[in-house]
Amino acid sequence: MELKQMTDERLLFFDVEWNSKQEVIENLVNALDENGYLHSKEEYLKAVMEREEISPTGFEKGLAIPHGKSAGVKKAGFAVARLKNKLSTWESVNPDNEVELVFLLAIPSGEAGSTHLNLLSVLSTRVMDDAYYSRLLAAKTPERFLKALDQVDEPAGEAPDAPADKTVVAITACAAGIAHTYMSAEALEKAGRELGIRVLTEKQGANGIEDELSADVIDGADAVVFATDISPKDKHRFQGMPYVQTRVAEPLKHAKEILQRALNKPDGKVVGDDVEENGTAPGKKKTGVLAEMGQAILTGISYMIPVIVAAGLMMGIAKLGSMPFGLVNDLPNPEFATHSNELFVILHHLDKFGFLIFQFMYPVFAAFVAYSLADRTGIVPGFVGGAFAAGIHFKYWGLEDQVASGFFGALILGLTAGYIAKFLNKKIKLPKNFLPMKPMLIIPAVSVLAIFFLNFYIVDPVFGGLNVVLSNAIESAQGSGELVLATIIASATAFDLGGPINKAAGAINIGLAADQIYPLTARVLSIVIPPIGLGVATIIDKYVVGRRVFDANLRVTGNTSVLLGFIAISEGAIPFMLRNPLLVIPINIIGAILGSVTAVALGAVQWLPLPAFWGWPLVENIWAYLIGLAVGVGFIAFANIFIRFALIKREERRA
């Protein structure tokens, strides 16, 4: 099959004036859809744009190859645009690249090993040849362009098989597994020929593993290069080898430097599925501690999100299912565990099941924070630290009146567990026969013991003490004016989203409401405002500032956060707080205060502890309540969008 069989004259656009990357991609997606290549235009476009956020699809010499792998693609193919007006704003490997020739690749999910995907990989490699690329640019008509696609020069007298003193093996892999994967491999092999280095590449792409490196080849290699945007498979095969780790696009502009670095000044040595650092290799920017922590926190959040979603959905199904019977607030009562109505029994246990899943939120988060820092050896101490943060230990120690450390504890204990396990793994040296004892016995024992003492003497006392101080402050404010008290209750409620300070504010406010001293208006609003506000921010950011300001993980969380907010589960917003507490916590507090004070000042009154939407009809002056809700949600949404956008622009100016 020829490349021209994978496109069509109706998919070729010459000398068009499209003024942005978005416009180019959308027009080419429309063409693919109109010509029968797509099941779902929206699903495929979403996959392409999400791929754009991972790494640049612009290269050099005016070339860009955006692509997306999606179930929305019916059959593999590509559309082409040659632009009359070059685009300097298209993010490219070469910052000076002005895009004029665009290939948009459509890749079906689950079509690994097909002829079509093989041809797309061939196209990605061919465009790196200067003569081939020049013929595509020079083609004046669609017929000549289609002919040029399959016009390949015989390789000149290169010396790929000439004896080489050194051998470097490499793995290339990108998120979609097509363009960058093959172009990066080609760039490394070409640079190797020019340097007199034998380079053998394994492509881990959409077709699975291609040109798999054999054990004999690996044994005979001097170094390995991991040019990947995703975790390479079977990294343990390169045990003990000098390595360089880089993004998949880097060899397209620095292939020679990467090969020389791998041989002369590597980043470290491969140890199992992990690496052992040699300090900072020249040419490699050392990751700062704060950046390393940020990446670890982001990893923890990505693994925690499914826990929050699963827990929230279980509780949401239970509560929504009990609404027709008026049992939303009574459902947790033990009497429903043995009720004569089987439906009530199921809903009761489903609600409890959701609550149980929530207890694993912090253990999972802390385990994978530690995993990001120390690989597998960090999982156990991280999980234990997260269990302390969730307060699980108090139940077994008979201290159920004690206060858990919450998300602050999970942050501190997860990071500490990771660094302790990493330190032990690096510093403990054992004879070969005793090596299995290190990850299975020594590191778990020492790291878990360290986490126990850290939590026992520092984390629990500090955050328990903080909770007592804040509880006393809230209690002492009972004689203040209603707006002052609303401000204090809103601040404490929004501070840690279901954590110990939130619960302290709730206990005091519920007591005041039970005695008809002060209503729960500020309390119930401050439960729902942060998750809804943060969720709305992830939905409208691209319309407000013209781009996404949240990463893919937080956008997924945002959709769930809105849903959970309406059913009064504030934990849906915790991933945002863990990712950037110094930004999110103050905005949450201010938004909750503004919303609550607005509603109270306008006359909204809620005496019952029903923050979910089904409790809204019981609010006096519901219009004032909804205005307050809108004010708080609006502030949190727009403040997050504009501040994050400003931070992104500042980073771009520094780059």
XYZ file of C-alpha atoms in Angstrom, residues 3 59-61 63-65 93 101 103 120-136 152-153 158 172 178-191 193-194 248-255:
55
model
C 0.983 6.604 1.344
C 9.275 20.770 14.283
C 11.510 22.826 11.976
C 11.707 24.000 8.355
C 6.725 21.411 9.403
C 4.047 20.479 11.950
C 2.493 17.040 12.526
C 10.815 21.988 18.785
C 3.105 22.519 5.982
C 0.015 16.918 8.387
C 1.880 6.679 9.216
C 5.142 5.864 10.952
C 6.835 5.759 7.529
C 5.451 9.217 6.734
C 6.780 10.594 10.028
C 10.238 9.307 9.142
C 10.241 10.365 5.488
C 9.520 14.040 6.167
C 12.833 14.259 8.005
C 14.627 13.815 4.670
C 15.373 17.244 3.211
C 14.912 16.252 -0.435
C 11.619 14.472 0.243
C 10.285 17.396 2.263
C 11.343 19.910 -0.413
C 9.396 17.973 -3.070
C 6.252 18.133 -0.928
C 11.612 8.128 -2.167
C 15.274 8.491 -3.067
C 26.150 6.499 3.888
C 11.658 6.309 21.925
C 3.359 7.783 16.051
C 5.077 10.957 14.868
C 7.502 11.819 17.658
C 8.323 8.182 18.392
C 9.639 7.489 14.886
C 11.110 10.916 14.156
C 13.089 10.833 17.392
C 14.431 7.376 16.551
C 15.406 8.519 13.058
C 17.175 11.598 14.460
C 19.240 9.497 16.880
C 20.206 6.984 14.206
C 21.174 9.741 11.763
C 23.275 11.516 14.388
C 25.985 7.679 11.632
C 27.475 11.172 11.515
C 10.919 12.448 23.056
C 11.233 15.663 21.045
C 14.737 16.562 22.275
C 16.677 14.354 19.796
C 15.066 16.277 16.943
C 17.288 19.232 17.778
C 20.042 17.866 20.080
C 20.595 14.252 18.964
